[in-house]
């Protein structure tokens, strides 16, 4: 059986960061999926497995400020908990650990870029070899944009180094496709050895794959426990040798639906004796119940939801019902290009979050604005999105063709907030609209209530509506002076 291979150039997958920043209609991109694909390894936590070395200019390491807690990002990353659970819920900053797991870099300067300096790469690799001899960890080598642009043959030098030194080394470039088999040795080879050494799995035990280590995971673990299911390990995005070695103790992998991590799942399932399922993620009350029932059915425990779980679901419904009047005064908006309609209809494309389905369940009406090229394009996109609505009477779908038309749609909308993956999105704030992102959504019963409360507060905040006149931009991109 062949190892999982790289995906083909599928039409529905971004291939580079240019899908977010470099296309002719980038002004209509609010999802930043190409950038998220480029940064997908940032969503993983493999620091305990590898030593990181990077061939780059120093500025590449300072795109975002580096402090004890991240302050500013270009993108609202869906794997972070800044909005869901607070800035520090996942970040355990320790200076000693940071020094031990930190990255060393070649720190290319202007002369290196203009004149070339292959010795810096050789010195970087030599330093990496010393670290490997001391720690025993494989090297994780990142080749960044600058060496690629100046045409330096980095890959050949890395291959020669690996043959000469015998250091295990993973080579990564700046494209999403280069990330596909980065963890193959861990997720395939080491995991298969662990399965051979662990002949039996514990009954009624699962691994949760693709679930963050945060309060939501604790909630899901509690719900499963109340139904008689034990969680063995939660792996990806957290990744350690111990987690991989312990996976065979469970008899079932429950995968979180996320297209960006699918290649990791395939490596985890390759030739495995463990069964794997990938039900829709447990967002919303109905979604959480369905997820629990799907897991239980794998162990022949159909209809085994505990009374305590049903009680929790009922309490969450009552809490959302108490918000119903306030939700009715709220409206949310989503802007997509016609080629991106799948992000609204396939949750695995939107980091597992069923954007439309969960917002409908909570009772929010939607304004969906679609960037189109013509009538046929508009009709096809509208049909695709409309067919996914369970309550189409609550929603509006409208098209636009150009930048001014998009801003006109947004400005005239009664929605108080629009979806955007961009941290600072003046396209929305200058129109008087707030911003929500995937970070606003939580799993589980408790998460459904918190999501509704969070979105209601956002819609009720008049900051951008009142001050939008100060946030207008002139054609040159500078802010205009406005009158209150």
Coordinates of C-alpha atoms in Angstrom, one line a residue:
X1 CA 0.0 0.0 0.0
X2 CA 1.6 3.3 -1.1
X3 CA 2.1 6.1 1.4
X4 CA -0.3 9.1 1.3
X5 CA 0.7 11.2 -1.7
X6 CA 0.6 14.9 -2.3
X7 CA -2.7 16.3 -3.4
X8 CA -3.1 17.3 -7.0
X9 CA -3.7 20.9 -8.1
X10 CA -7.3 20.8 -7.1
X11 CA -9.3 23.7 -8.1
X12 CA -10.9 24.2 -4.7
X13 CA -7.6 24.4 -2.8
X14 CA -5.4 27.5 -2.5
X15 CA -1.9 26.9 -3.7
X16 CA 0.0 29.9 -2.3
X17 CA -0.4 33.1 -0.2
X18 CA -1.1 34.9 -3.5
X19 CA -4.6 33.5 -3.4
X20 CA -5.1 36.0 -0.5
X21 CA -2.8 38.9 -1.5
X22 CA -1.9 38.7 -5.1
X23 CA -5.0 38.2 -7.3
X24 CA -6.8 40.8 -9.3
X25 CA -9.9 40.6 -7.0
X26 CA -8.1 40.3 -3.7
X27 CA -10.1 43.3 -2.6
X28 CA -13.1 40.9 -2.4
X29 CA -11.3 38.3 -0.3
X30 CA -12.5 38.2 3.3
X31 CA -11.6 34.6 4.0
X32 CA -7.7 34.8 3.6
X33 CA -7.7 31.0 2.9
X34 CA -4.6 31.1 0.9
X35 CA -2.8 32.8 3.8
X36 CA -4.2 30.3 6.2
X37 CA -2.9 27.5 4.0
X38 CA 0.5 29.1 3.9
X39 CA 0.5 29.4 7.7
X40 CA -1.0 25.9 8.4
X41 CA 2.1 24.7 10.2
X42 CA 1.7 27.6 12.7
X43 CA -1.4 25.9 13.8
X44 CA 0.6 22.8 14.9
X45 CA 2.6 22.5 18.1
X46 CA 5.6 20.2 17.4
X47 CA 8.2 22.1 19.4
X48 CA 8.8 19.1 21.6
X49 CA 9.8 17.0 18.6
X50 CA 12.0 19.2 16.4
X51 CA 14.8 21.8 16.6
X52 CA 13.9 24.7 14.2
X53 CA 16.4 26.4 11.9
X54 CA 15.5 29.0 9.3
X55 CA 17.3 30.4 6.3
X56 CA 16.0 34.0 6.1
X57 CA 16.5 37.7 6.6
X58 CA 15.9 38.8 10.2
X59 CA 12.8 40.8 9.1
X60 CA 11.1 37.6 8.2
X61 CA 11.0 36.7 11.9
X62 CA 9.4 40.0 12.9
X63 CA 6.3 40.3 10.7
X64 CA 4.4 40.1 14.0
X65 CA 5.6 41.5 17.3
X66 CA 7.3 39.0 19.6
X67 CA 6.4 39.3 23.3
X68 CA 5.2 37.1 26.1
X69 CA 1.8 37.1 24.4
X70 CA 1.1 37.8 20.7
X71 CA -0.3 41.3 20.2
X72 CA -1.0 42.0 16.5
X73 CA -1.6 39.6 13.7
X74 CA -2.5 40.1 10.0
X75 CA -5.0 37.3 10.2
X76 CA -7.5 36.1 12.8
X77 CA -6.2 32.6 12.9
X78 CA -9.0 30.1 13.6
X79 CA -6.6 27.9 15.8
X80 CA -6.0 30.7 18.3
X81 CA -8.2 31.5 21.3
X82 CA -7.8 35.2 21.7
X83 CA -11.5 35.8 21.4
X84 CA -12.9 32.4 22.5
X85 CA -11.0 31.9 25.8
X86 CA -8.7 34.9 26.2
X87 CA -5.2 35.7 25.1
X88 CA -3.4 33.4 27.5
X89 CA -5.5 30.3 27.4
X90 CA -3.1 28.3 25.2
X91 CA 0.1 30.3 25.6
X92 CA 2.3 29.2 28.4
X93 CA 5.3 31.4 27.9
X94 CA 8.4 30.3 29.6
X95 CA 11.7 32.0 28.9
X96 CA 13.9 28.9 29.5
X97 CA 11.6 26.8 27.3
X98 CA 11.6 29.5 24.6
X99 CA 15.4 29.5 24.5
X100 CA 15.5 25.7 24.4
X101 CA 12.9 25.4 21.6
X102 CA 13.7 28.7 19.9
X103 CA 14.7 29.1 16.3
X104 CA 18.2 29.9 14.9
X105 CA 18.4 31.8 11.6
X106 CA 21.0 32.7 9.0
X107 CA 20.0 36.4 9.3
X108 CA 20.6 37.3 5.7
X109 CA 21.4 41.0 5.1
X110 CA 21.4 43.3 2.1
X111 CA 24.9 42.3 0.9
X112 CA 24.0 38.6 1.2
X113 CA 20.9 39.2 -1.0
X114 CA 22.6 41.3 -3.6
X115 CA 26.0 39.6 -3.8
X116 CA 25.1 36.1 -2.5
X117 CA 26.7 34.4 0.5
X118 CA 26.4 30.6 0.5
X119 CA 28.6 30.4 3.5
X120 CA 25.8 31.6 5.7
X121 CA 23.7 28.6 4.8
X122 CA 26.6 26.3 5.5
X123 CA 27.2 27.9 8.9
X124 CA 23.5 27.7 9.7
X125 CA 23.5 23.9 8.9
X126 CA 26.6 23.4 11.0
X127 CA 25.0 25.1 14.0
X128 CA 21.9 22.9 13.5
X129 CA 24.1 19.8 13.5
X130 CA 25.5 20.8 16.9
X131 CA 22.0 21.3 18.3
X132 CA 21.0 17.9 17.0
X133 CA 24.1 16.2 18.6
X134 CA 23.1 17.9 21.9
X135 CA 19.3 17.3 21.9
X136 CA 18.9 14.3 19.7
X137 CA 15.9 16.0 18.0
X138 CA 15.5 16.0 14.2
X139 CA 16.1 19.4 12.5
X140 CA 13.2 21.3 11.0
X141 CA 14.7 23.4 8.2
X142 CA 12.6 26.3 6.9
X143 CA 13.6 27.9 3.6
X144 CA 11.9 31.2 3.3
X145 CA 10.9 33.6 0.5
X146 CA 14.1 35.6 0.2
X147 CA 16.5 32.7 -0.7
X148 CA 13.8 31.5 -3.2
X149 CA 13.5 34.9 -4.8
X150 CA 17.3 35.4 -5.2
X151 CA 17.7 31.9 -6.7
X152 CA 19.9 30.2 -4.1
X153 CA 20.0 26.5 -4.5
X154 CA 19.2 25.7 -0.9
X155 CA 17.6 22.3 -1.4
X156 CA 20.7 20.8 -2.9
X157 CA 22.9 22.1 -0.1
X158 CA 20.5 20.7 2.5
X159 CA 20.5 17.3 0.8
X160 CA 24.3 17.2 0.7
X161 CA 24.4 18.2 4.4
X162 CA 21.9 15.4 5.3
X163 CA 24.0 12.8 3.5
X164 CA 27.3 14.0 5.1
X165 CA 26.1 14.5 8.6
X166 CA 23.4 11.8 9.0
X167 CA 21.2 14.3 10.8
X168 CA 17.5 13.6 10.3
X169 CA 16.1 16.8 8.7
X170 CA 12.8 18.0 7.4
X171 CA 12.9 20.5 4.6
X172 CA 10.1 23.1 4.2
X173 CA 9.6 25.9 1.7
X174 CA 7.0 28.6 1.5
X175 CA 4.3 26.8 -0.4
X176 CA 1.4 24.9 1.2
X177 CA 2.2 21.9 -1.0
X178 CA 5.7 21.5 0.6
X179 CA 4.0 21.0 4.0
X180 CA 2.1 17.8 3.0
X181 CA 4.5 15.1 4.3
X182 CA 6.4 17.1 6.9
X183 CA 5.3 14.8 9.8
X184 CA 5.4 11.5 7.9
X185 CA 8.1 9.9 10.0
X186 CA 6.1 10.7 13.2
X187 CA 2.6 10.1 12.1
X188 CA 3.3 7.0 9.9
X189 CA 6.5 5.3 10.8
X190 CA 6.6 5.9 14.5
X191 CA 2.8 5.4 14.9
X192 CA 3.0 2.0 13.0
X193 CA 5.7 0.8 15.4
X194 CA 3.6 1.9 18.3
X195 CA 0.6 -0.2 17.0
X196 CA 2.8 -3.2 16.7
X197 CA 4.0 -2.8 20.3
X198 CA 0.4 -2.3 21.6
X199 CA -1.6 -5.4 20.7
X200 CA -4.9 -4.5 22.3
X201 CA -7.0 -1.4 22.6
X202 CA -9.1 -0.4 25.6
X203 CA -12.9 -0.8 25.1
X204 CA -15.0 2.3 24.6
X205 CA -12.0 4.5 24.2
X206 CA -11.3 7.2 21.5
X207 CA -8.6 9.5 20.3
X208 CA -9.8 13.0 19.4
X209 CA -7.8 14.1 16.4
X210 CA -7.7 17.8 15.4
X211 CA -9.2 19.2 18.6
X212 CA -7.3 22.0 20.4
X213 CA -6.2 21.6 24.0
X214 CA -8.5 24.2 25.5
X215 CA -11.8 24.5 27.6
X216 CA -13.8 23.2 24.6
X217 CA -11.9 19.9 24.6
X218 CA -12.5 19.6 28.4
X219 CA -16.2 20.1 27.8
X220 CA -16.3 17.4 25.0
X221 CA -14.3 15.0 27.2
X222 CA -16.8 15.5 30.0
X223 CA -19.8 14.9 27.7
X224 CA -18.3 11.7 26.3
X225 CA -17.4 10.5 29.8
X226 CA -21.0 11.0 30.9
X227 CA -22.0 8.6 28.0
X228 CA -19.4 6.0 29.0
X229 CA -16.7 6.9 26.5
X230 CA -13.2 7.5 27.6
X231 CA -10.9 9.9 25.7
X232 CA -7.4 8.4 25.4
X233 CA -5.5 11.2 23.8
X234 CA -6.1 14.4 21.9
X235 CA -3.5 14.8 19.1
X236 CA -3.2 17.5 16.4
X237 CA -2.5 20.4 16.7
X238 CA -0.5 19.2 19.8
X239 CA 2.0 16.7 18.6
X240 CA 4.6 14.8 20.8
X241 CA 6.2 11.4 20.6
X242 CA 4.3 10.3 23.7
X243 CA 0.9 11.2 22.1
X244 CA 1.8 9.2 19.0
X245 CA 3.0 6.2 21.1
X246 CA -0.2 6.2 23.2
X247 CA -2.6 6.3 20.2
X248 CA -3.1 2.5 19.8
X249 CA -4.6 2.3 23.3
X250 CA -7.9 3.5 21.8
X251 CA -9.9 1.6 19.3
X252 CA -11.3 4.6 17.4
X253 CA -10.0 7.9 16.0
X254 CA -12.6 10.7 15.9
X255 CA -11.4 13.3 13.3
X256 CA -12.2 17.0 13.3
X257 CA -13.3 18.0 9.8
X258 CA -10.6 20.4 8.5
X259 CA -9.4 20.3 4.9
X260 CA -6.1 22.0 5.9
X261 CA -5.2 19.0 8.2
X262 CA -6.6 16.2 5.9
X263 CA -3.1 15.2 4.8
X264 CA -2.1 14.8 8.4
X265 CA -5.2 12.6 9.0
X266 CA -4.4 10.4 6.0
X267 CA -0.9 9.8 7.4
X268 CA -2.4 9.0 10.8
X269 CA -4.8 6.5 9.2
X270 CA -2.3 4.9 6.8
X271 CA -2.3 1.1 7.3
X272 CA -3.7 1.6 10.8
X273 CA -5.7 -1.0 12.7
X274 CA -7.7 1.8 14.4
X275 CA -11.0 2.7 13.0
X276 CA -11.5 6.3 12.1
X277 CA -14.6 8.4 11.6
X278 CA -15.0 12.1 10.7
X279 CA -18.5 13.4 11.7
X280 CA -19.4 17.0 11.4
X281 CA -17.8 19.0 14.2
X282 CA -19.8 19.5 17.4
X283 CA -20.9 23.1 16.9
X284 CA -24.3 24.2 18.0
X285 CA -26.7 22.2 20.2
X286 CA -28.0 19.9 17.5
X287 CA -24.5 19.5 16.1
X288 CA -23.1 18.5 19.4
X289 CA -25.9 15.9 20.0
X290 CA -25.4 14.5 16.6
X291 CA -21.6 14.2 17.1
X292 CA -22.1 12.4 20.4
X293 CA -24.6 10.0 18.9
X294 CA -22.3 9.3 16.0
X295 CA -19.4 8.4 18.3
X296 CA -21.6 6.2 20.5
X297 CA -23.0 4.4 17.5
X298 CA -19.4 3.2 16.6
X299 CA -19.5 1.2 19.9
X300 CA -23.0 -0.2 19.4
X301 CA -24.3 2.3 22.0
X302 CA -27.2 3.7 19.9
X303 CA -29.5 5.9 22.0
X304 CA -27.1 5.8 24.9
X305 CA -27.0 9.6 25.5
X306 CA -27.1 10.0 29.3
X307 CA -29.8 12.0 31.1
X308 CA -27.2 14.4 32.3
X309 CA -26.1 15.2 28.7
X310 CA -29.8 15.7 27.6
X311 CA -30.2 18.0 30.6
X312 CA -27.2 20.1 29.6
X313 CA -28.5 20.4 26.0
X314 CA -31.9 21.6 27.4
X315 CA -30.2 24.2 29.6
X316 CA -28.3 25.5 26.6
X317 CA -31.5 25.7 24.6
X318 CA -33.2 27.7 27.4
X319 CA -30.2 30.1 27.6
X320 CA -30.3 30.8 23.9
X321 CA -34.1 31.2 24.1
X322 CA -33.6 33.9 26.7
X323 CA -31.4 35.7 24.1
X324 CA -33.9 35.3 21.3
X325 CA -35.3 38.9 21.5
X326 CA -31.8 40.4 21.4
X327 CA -30.8 38.0 18.5
X328 CA -33.8 39.1 16.5
X329 CA -32.4 42.7 16.6
X330 CA -29.1 41.5 15.1
X331 CA -28.0 40.7 11.6
X332 CA -24.7 39.4 10.3
X333 CA -23.1 39.6 6.9
X334 CA -20.7 37.5 4.8
X335 CA -18.9 38.5 1.6
X336 CA -17.5 35.9 -0.7
X337 CA -16.2 35.6 -4.3
X338 CA -18.4 33.2 -6.3
X339 CA -15.5 30.7 -6.5
X340 CA -15.6 30.7 -2.7
X341 CA -19.2 29.6 -2.2
X342 CA -18.0 26.2 -1.0
X343 CA -16.7 27.8 2.2
X344 CA -20.3 28.5 3.2
X345 CA -21.6 25.0 2.2
X346 CA -18.7 22.7 3.3
X347 CA -17.6 23.3 6.9
X348 CA -14.4 21.3 6.3
X349 CA -13.3 24.2 4.1
X350 CA -13.9 26.8 6.9
X351 CA -11.8 25.1 9.6
X352 CA -14.7 22.8 10.5
X353 CA -17.0 25.6 11.5
X354 CA -20.5 25.4 9.9
X355 CA -20.8 29.1 9.5
X356 CA -24.3 29.2 8.0
X357 CA -25.7 26.2 9.8
X358 CA -24.7 27.4 13.3
X359 CA -25.8 31.0 12.7
X360 CA -29.2 29.8 11.5
X361 CA -29.6 27.5 14.5
X362 CA -28.8 30.5 16.8
X363 CA -31.4 32.6 15.0
X364 CA -29.2 35.2 13.1
X365 CA -30.4 36.5 9.7
X366 CA -27.6 36.8 7.1
X367 CA -26.8 39.1 4.3
X368 CA -24.6 37.2 1.8
X369 CA -22.9 39.4 -0.9
X370 CA -21.2 37.5 -3.7
X371 CA -18.6 38.9 -6.1
X372 CA -19.5 37.7 -9.6
X373 CA -18.3 38.2 -13.2
X374 CA -21.7 37.9 -14.9
X375 CA -25.3 36.7 -14.7
X376 CA -24.6 33.0 -15.1
X377 CA -21.9 33.2 -12.5
X378 CA -24.3 35.0 -10.1
X379 CA -27.1 32.6 -10.7
X380 CA -24.9 29.5 -10.1
X381 CA -23.4 30.9 -6.8
X382 CA -26.9 32.0 -5.6
X383 CA -28.3 28.5 -6.2
X384 CA -25.4 26.8 -4.4
X385 CA -25.7 29.1 -1.3
X386 CA -29.5 29.2 -1.3
X387 CA -29.7 25.4 -1.4
X388 CA -27.8 25.2 1.9
X389 CA -30.1 27.5 3.8
X390 CA -32.6 25.7 6.0
X391 CA -34.5 28.9 6.6
X392 CA -34.1 30.9 3.4
X393 CA -36.7 33.5 4.3
X394 CA -34.3 34.8 7.0
X395 CA -31.5 35.6 4.6
X396 CA -30.6 37.8 1.6
X397 CA -28.2 37.0 -1.3
X398 CA -27.0 39.9 -3.5
X399 CA -24.3 40.2 -6.1
X400 CA -21.7 42.8 -6.9
X401 CA -19.1 43.2 -9.6
X402 CA -16.6 45.8 -8.5
X403 CA -15.0 47.4 -5.4
X404 CA -17.3 50.3 -5.2
X405 CA -20.3 48.0 -5.6
X406 CA -19.1 45.9 -2.8
X407 CA -18.7 48.8 -0.4
X408 CA -22.1 50.1 -1.4
X409 CA -23.7 46.7 -0.6
X410 CA -21.9 46.6 2.8
X411 CA -22.8 50.2 3.7
X412 CA -26.4 49.8 2.8
X413 CA -26.8 46.5 4.7
X414 CA -28.7 46.3 8.0
X415 CA -26.2 43.8 9.3
X416 CA -24.2 45.2 12.2
X417 CA -21.2 43.0 11.7
X418 CA -19.5 41.1 8.8
X419 CA -17.2 38.1 8.6
X420 CA -13.6 38.7 8.0
X421 CA -10.4 36.7 8.6
X422 CA -8.4 39.9 8.5
X423 CA -7.4 41.4 11.8
X424 CA -7.8 45.1 10.7
X425 CA -10.4 45.3 7.9
X426 CA -11.1 48.9 7.0
X427 CA -13.4 47.8 4.2
X428 CA -15.9 46.9 7.0
X429 CA -15.0 49.5 9.7
X430 CA -15.2 52.4 7.2
X431 CA -18.7 51.2 6.4
X432 CA -19.7 51.3 10.1
X433 CA -19.6 47.5 10.5
X434 CA -18.1 45.3 13.2
X435 CA -16.0 42.2 12.5
X436 CA -16.5 38.6 13.5
X437 CA -14.3 35.7 12.5
X438 CA -13.9 31.9 13.1
X439 CA -12.5 32.8 16.5
X440 CA -16.0 33.8 17.7
X441 CA -17.3 30.2 17.4
X442 CA -17.1 27.6 20.1
X443 CA -18.0 23.9 20.2
X444 CA -20.3 22.1 22.6
X445 CA -23.5 23.2 24.4
X446 CA -21.7 25.7 26.5
X447 CA -19.9 27.0 23.4
X448 CA -23.2 27.5 21.5
X449 CA -24.5 29.8 24.3
X450 CA -21.2 31.7 24.5
X451 CA -21.1 32.1 20.7
X452 CA -24.6 33.6 20.7
X453 CA -23.8 36.0 23.6
X454 CA -20.5 37.1 21.9
X455 CA -22.2 37.8 18.6
X456 CA -25.1 39.7 20.3
X457 CA -22.6 41.9 22.1
X458 CA -20.7 42.5 18.9
X459 CA -23.9 43.6 17.1
X460 CA -24.9 45.8 20.0
X461 CA -21.6 47.7 20.0
X462 CA -22.1 51.0 18.1
X463 CA -18.4 52.0 18.0
X464 CA -17.8 51.6 14.2
X465 CA -21.3 52.8 13.3
X466 CA -20.9 56.1 15.2
X467 CA -17.3 56.7 14.2
X468 CA -17.3 55.4 10.6
X469 CA -17.0 59.0 9.2
X470 CA -13.5 59.2 10.7
X471 CA -12.5 55.9 9.1
X472 CA -13.2 56.7 5.4
X473 CA -10.3 56.3 3.0
X474 CA -9.4 58.4 0.0
X475 CA -8.4 56.8 -3.3
X476 CA -4.7 57.1 -2.3
X477 CA -5.4 54.9 0.7
X478 CA -5.2 57.6 3.4
X479 CA -7.9 58.3 5.9
X480 CA -10.2 61.2 5.2
X481 CA -11.1 63.7 7.8
X482 CA -14.8 63.4 8.7
X483 CA -17.4 65.2 10.7
X484 CA -19.2 63.5 13.7

